[in-house]
GROMACS .gro file of C-alpha atoms in nm:
model
  263
    1UNK     CA    1   7.227  15.237  14.111
    2UNK     CA    2   7.390  15.416  13.822
    3UNK     CA    3   7.732  15.333  13.954
    4UNK     CA    4   7.638  14.965  13.978
    5UNK     CA    5   7.509  14.954  13.617
    6UNK     CA    6   7.827  15.127  13.497
    7UNK     CA    7   8.042  14.870  13.677
    8UNK     CA    8   7.844  14.582  13.517
    9UNK     CA    9   7.876  14.731  13.168
   10UNK     CA   10   8.250  14.778  13.212
   11UNK     CA   11   8.283  14.423  13.338
   12UNK     CA   12   8.092  14.287  13.036
   13UNK     CA   13   8.314  14.488  12.802
   14UNK     CA   14   8.629  14.348  12.966
   15UNK     CA   15   8.494  13.993  12.930
   16UNK     CA   16   8.410  14.051  12.565
   17UNK     CA   17   8.755  14.188  12.496
   18UNK     CA   18   8.920  13.889  12.663
   19UNK     CA   19   8.699  13.646  12.470
   20UNK     CA   20   8.789  13.835  12.149
   21UNK     CA   21   9.163  13.790  12.215
   22UNK     CA   22   9.106  13.417  12.293
   23UNK     CA   23   8.918  13.357  11.967
   24UNK     CA   24   9.177  13.548  11.768
   25UNK     CA   25   9.450  13.341  11.929
   26UNK     CA   26   9.272  13.012  11.835
   27UNK     CA   27   9.214  13.129  11.481
   28UNK     CA   28   9.583  13.226  11.443
   29UNK     CA   29   9.694  12.886  11.579
   30UNK     CA   30   9.456  12.713  11.338
   31UNK     CA   31   9.589  12.917  11.046
   32UNK     CA   32   9.953  12.833  11.139
   33UNK     CA   33   9.866  12.462  11.155
   34UNK     CA   34   9.695  12.469  10.815
   35UNK     CA   35   9.994  12.657  10.668
   36UNK     CA   36  10.236  12.401  10.802
   37UNK     CA   37  10.031  12.117  10.655
   38UNK     CA   38  10.015  12.295  10.321
   39UNK     CA   39  10.395  12.346  10.320
   40UNK     CA   40  10.434  11.973  10.376
   41UNK     CA   41  10.213  11.906  10.079
   42UNK     CA   42   9.943  11.732  10.271
   43UNK     CA   43   9.620  11.688  10.092
   44UNK     CA   44   9.719  11.873   9.770
   45UNK     CA   45   9.686  11.575   9.545
   46UNK     CA   46   9.367  11.466   9.723
   47UNK     CA   47   9.221  11.810   9.685
   48UNK     CA   48   9.291  11.806   9.310
   49UNK     CA   49   9.146  11.457   9.257
   50UNK     CA   50   8.827  11.526   9.457
   51UNK     CA   51   8.772  11.857   9.280
   52UNK     CA   52   8.811  11.693   8.938
   53UNK     CA   53   8.563  11.416   9.034
   54UNK     CA   54   8.303  11.665   9.164
   55UNK     CA   55   8.348  11.880   8.857
   56UNK     CA   56   8.279  11.583   8.631
   57UNK     CA   57   7.967  11.502   8.845
   58UNK     CA   58   7.848  11.862   8.828
   59UNK     CA   59   7.893  11.917   9.206
   60UNK     CA   60   8.072  12.196   9.391
   61UNK     CA   61   8.402  12.165   9.582
   62UNK     CA   62   8.382  12.089   9.956
   63UNK     CA   63   8.600  11.997  10.250
   64UNK     CA   64   8.857  11.727  10.185
   65UNK     CA   65   8.992  11.502  10.465
   66UNK     CA   66   9.370  11.519  10.518
   67UNK     CA   67   9.554  11.206  10.626
   68UNK     CA   68   9.915  11.237  10.748
   69UNK     CA   69  10.141  10.938  10.708
   70UNK     CA   70  10.462  10.860  10.892
   71UNK     CA   71  10.793  10.934  10.728
   72UNK     CA   72  10.802  10.601  10.539
   73UNK     CA   73  10.498  10.416  10.409
   74UNK     CA   74  10.540  10.037  10.388
   75UNK     CA   75  10.501   9.865  10.053
   76UNK     CA   76  10.154   9.746   9.958
   77UNK     CA   77  10.243   9.509   9.675
   78UNK     CA   78  10.447   9.194   9.676
   79UNK     CA   79  10.741   9.087   9.462
   80UNK     CA   80  10.508   8.897   9.230
   81UNK     CA   81  10.328   9.210   9.113
   82UNK     CA   82  10.382   9.283   8.744
   83UNK     CA   83  10.500   9.630   8.663
   84UNK     CA   84  10.257   9.797   8.417
   85UNK     CA   85  10.407   9.935   8.094
   86UNK     CA   86  10.471  10.312   8.096
   87UNK     CA   87  10.394  10.503   7.776
   88UNK     CA   88  10.412  10.880   7.768
   89UNK     CA   89  10.630  11.163   7.638
   90UNK     CA   90  10.966  11.312   7.729
   91UNK     CA   91  11.021  11.679   7.829
   92UNK     CA   92  11.051  11.766   7.461
   93UNK     CA   93  10.713  11.615   7.374
   94UNK     CA   94  10.845  11.315   7.188
   95UNK     CA   95  10.650  10.993   7.242
   96UNK     CA   96  10.823  10.743   7.464
   97UNK     CA   97  10.775  10.382   7.584
   98UNK     CA   98  10.978  10.294   7.892
   99UNK     CA   99  11.172   9.961   7.904
  100UNK     CA  100  11.126   9.813   8.251
  101UNK     CA  101  11.339   9.504   8.196
  102UNK     CA  102  11.617   9.651   8.407
  103UNK     CA  103  11.624   9.773   8.769
  104UNK     CA  104  11.447  10.106   8.774
  105UNK     CA  105  11.335  10.334   9.061
  106UNK     CA  106  11.019  10.519   8.951
  107UNK     CA  107  10.982  10.851   9.124
  108UNK     CA  108  10.628  10.989   9.092
  109UNK     CA  109  10.665  11.364   9.147
  110UNK     CA  110  10.462  11.681   9.083
  111UNK     CA  111  10.558  12.048   9.058
  112UNK     CA  112  10.289  12.161   9.304
  113UNK     CA  113  10.406  11.954   9.606
  114UNK     CA  114  10.648  12.126   9.842
  115UNK     CA  115  10.793  11.793   9.957
  116UNK     CA  116  10.854  11.704   9.594
  117UNK     CA  117  11.057  12.027   9.563
  118UNK     CA  118  11.320  11.871   9.789
  119UNK     CA  119  11.351  11.569   9.561
  120UNK     CA  120  11.363  11.782   9.242
  121UNK     CA  121  11.655  11.968   9.400
  122UNK     CA  122  11.826  11.645   9.518
  123UNK     CA  123  11.790  11.494   9.168
  124UNK     CA  124  11.979  11.785   9.005
  125UNK     CA  125  12.285  11.586   9.105
  126UNK     CA  126  12.339  11.217   9.038
  127UNK     CA  127  12.208  10.988   9.317
  128UNK     CA  128  12.302  10.625   9.394
  129UNK     CA  129  11.997  10.409   9.343
  130UNK     CA  130  12.005  10.086   9.551
  131UNK     CA  131  12.102   9.773   9.352
  132UNK     CA  132  12.264   9.985   9.081
  133UNK     CA  133  11.928  10.077   8.929
  134UNK     CA  134  11.843  10.382   8.725
  135UNK     CA  135  11.621  10.671   8.836
  136UNK     CA  136  11.323  10.762   8.627
  137UNK     CA  137  11.088  11.048   8.728
  138UNK     CA  138  10.726  10.999   8.624
  139UNK     CA  139  10.508  11.307   8.609
  140UNK     CA  140  10.153  11.360   8.497
  141UNK     CA  141  10.065  11.478   8.139
  142UNK     CA  142  10.007  11.815   7.993
  143UNK     CA  143   9.647  11.819   8.113
  144UNK     CA  144   9.769  11.833   8.477
  145UNK     CA  145  10.129  11.952   8.463
  146UNK     CA  146  10.283  12.254   8.301
  147UNK     CA  147  10.568  12.160   8.062
  148UNK     CA  148  10.744  12.490   8.131
  149UNK     CA  149  10.718  12.429   8.509
  150UNK     CA  150  10.866  12.082   8.465
  151UNK     CA  151  11.150  12.219   8.254
  152UNK     CA  152  11.242  12.458   8.539
  153UNK     CA  153  11.249  12.200   8.816
  154UNK     CA  154  11.407  11.910   8.623
  155UNK     CA  155  11.784  11.902   8.603
  156UNK     CA  156  11.956  11.877   8.262
  157UNK     CA  157  12.052  11.510   8.312
  158UNK     CA  158  11.734  11.391   8.483
  159UNK     CA  159  11.537  11.119   8.300
  160UNK     CA  160  11.171  11.224   8.299
  161UNK     CA  161  10.863  11.081   8.133
  162UNK     CA  162  10.525  11.249   8.135
  163UNK     CA  163  10.248  10.991   8.167
  164UNK     CA  164   9.918  11.053   8.342
  165UNK     CA  165   9.793  10.697   8.280
  166UNK     CA  166  10.090  10.555   8.465
  167UNK     CA  167   9.972  10.714   8.787
  168UNK     CA  168   9.648  10.518   8.762
  169UNK     CA  169   9.812  10.198   8.643
  170UNK     CA  170  10.037  10.197   8.950
  171UNK     CA  171   9.767  10.316   9.189
  172UNK     CA  172   9.974  10.606   9.307
  173UNK     CA  173   9.803  10.753   9.620
  174UNK     CA  174   9.984  11.092   9.603
  175UNK     CA  175  10.318  11.256   9.558
  176UNK     CA  176  10.598  11.198   9.626
  177UNK     CA  177  10.578  10.819   9.576
  178UNK     CA  178  10.841  10.569   9.472
  179UNK     CA  179  10.819  10.226   9.312
  180UNK     CA  180  11.116   9.996   9.256
  181UNK     CA  181  11.090   9.765   8.949
  182UNK     CA  182  11.325   9.476   8.871
  183UNK     CA  183  11.284   9.263   8.557
  184UNK     CA  184  10.927   9.382   8.511
  185UNK     CA  185  10.827   9.310   8.871
  186UNK     CA  186  10.734   9.553   9.145
  187UNK     CA  187  10.953   9.457   9.441
  188UNK     CA  188  10.918   9.765   9.657
  189UNK     CA  189  10.723  10.088   9.695
  190UNK     CA  190  10.648  10.361   9.944
  191UNK     CA  191  10.678  10.728  10.026
  192UNK     CA  192  10.918  10.938  10.235
  193UNK     CA  193  11.021  11.295  10.291
  194UNK     CA  194  11.396  11.260  10.223
  195UNK     CA  195  11.610  11.074   9.969
  196UNK     CA  196  11.796  10.898  10.253
  197UNK     CA  197  11.468  10.746  10.373
  198UNK     CA  198  11.374  10.641  10.019
  199UNK     CA  199  11.713  10.484   9.959
  200UNK     CA  200  11.695  10.282  10.284
  201UNK     CA  201  11.340  10.169  10.209
  202UNK     CA  202  11.423  10.048   9.856
  203UNK     CA  203  11.749   9.883   9.966
  204UNK     CA  204  11.548   9.686  10.221
  205UNK     CA  205  11.288   9.597   9.966
  206UNK     CA  206  11.564   9.477   9.726
  207UNK     CA  207  11.726   9.267   9.999
  208UNK     CA  208  11.393   9.114  10.095
  209UNK     CA  209  11.316   9.025   9.736
  210UNK     CA  210  11.655   8.860   9.681
  211UNK     CA  211  11.605   8.658  10.001
  212UNK     CA  212  11.253   8.564   9.901
  213UNK     CA  213  11.368   8.437   9.559
  214UNK     CA  214  11.649   8.238   9.714
  215UNK     CA  215  11.418   8.071   9.965
  216UNK     CA  216  11.163   7.998   9.693
  217UNK     CA  217  11.431   7.818   9.490
  218UNK     CA  218  11.513   7.605   9.795
  219UNK     CA  219  11.867   7.732   9.818
  220UNK     CA  220  12.012   8.020  10.020
  221UNK     CA  221  12.354   8.119   9.898
  222UNK     CA  222  12.600   8.144  10.181
  223UNK     CA  223  12.913   8.140   9.968
  224UNK     CA  224  13.105   7.899   9.741
  225UNK     CA  225  13.118   7.638  10.018
  226UNK     CA  226  12.746   7.568   9.971
  227UNK     CA  227  12.753   7.568   9.591
  228UNK     CA  228  12.742   7.200   9.472
  229UNK     CA  229  12.894   7.291   9.138
  230UNK     CA  230  13.187   7.456   9.300
  231UNK     CA  231  13.244   7.164   9.539
  232UNK     CA  232  13.243   6.908   9.254
  233UNK     CA  233  13.485   7.119   9.054
  234UNK     CA  234  13.725   7.142   9.345
  235UNK     CA  235  13.719   6.764   9.400
  236UNK     CA  236  13.783   6.691   9.034
  237UNK     CA  237  14.070   6.939   9.030
  238UNK     CA  238  14.225   6.742   9.321
  239UNK     CA  239  14.188   6.416   9.128
  240UNK     CA  240  13.894   6.286   9.330
  241UNK     CA  241  13.621   6.155   9.104
  242UNK     CA  242  13.298   5.964   9.173
  243UNK     CA  243  13.488   5.624   9.189
  244UNK     CA  244  13.777   5.745   9.402
  245UNK     CA  245  13.859   5.494   9.692
  246UNK     CA  246  13.848   5.776   9.945
  247UNK     CA  247  13.474   5.810   9.889
  248UNK     CA  248  13.430   5.440   9.985
  249UNK     CA  249  13.641   5.385  10.299
  250UNK     CA  250  13.684   5.028  10.431
  251UNK     CA  251  13.448   4.917  10.711
  252UNK     CA  252  13.583   4.922  11.068
  253UNK     CA  253  13.738   4.596  11.204
  254UNK     CA  254  13.482   4.334  11.284
  255UNK     CA  255  13.223   4.475  11.047
  256UNK     CA  256  13.164   4.291  10.720
  257UNK     CA  257  13.172   4.486  10.403
  258UNK     CA  258  12.833   4.530  10.224
  259UNK     CA  259  12.747   4.217  10.020
  260UNK     CA  260  12.988   3.995  10.210
  261UNK     CA  261  12.837   3.692  10.387
  262UNK     CA  262  12.999   3.465  10.655
  263UNK     CA  263  13.078   3.113  10.531
   0.00000   0.00000   0.00000
């Protein structure tokens, strides 16, 4: 009997040890997944927004849902959306109002997002913005971003404006996020993890907008051959005006000319 009890106790201990290893393995896998999500920047902006809202309401922080998007997020606004004015300050603290009358790619970045770190590094060198536009990085204000941290990540030639209200005016869901503005209109927006993806996304948005405007005007430019002004100019240069005989050829044999009646 003693031997049987000893065997059962040993068996239970072995089972407990195996279960302990299984639980530790699951916890370690869970921790690695969370670390990977954190390195990607998932949920950081959402965490901050929810904590601020709960702090204002007098509540305590709690779990925050994390939503992972694909590499490129499709634009949510159309080409008719008006681009809100951006008023803020430059890195030196001087007040600044941004002129959005020209093509501008707004890059909404933060210093606490690991995905944004790749864009900060990319923007230390000049990048080609689709459509010949300029690049403008929009960060949050001093109440949410450290000026010294911004000075470290921003390159010397990078155009940066600090404007917390702009994030709300443009309904920015998180960082990084990009909005393409042309002549005061939002023609494209979205998010991606690399500059190549952003560039392709905005080039497509720019092309779609140009096509949309052309179709709305009732004329799709397919070259000088379809330009009525160009055609008239070429005819006049060749000596062919509105009354030129070649524009009124004689009727075929047996067919009376217009206005002619048989006697």
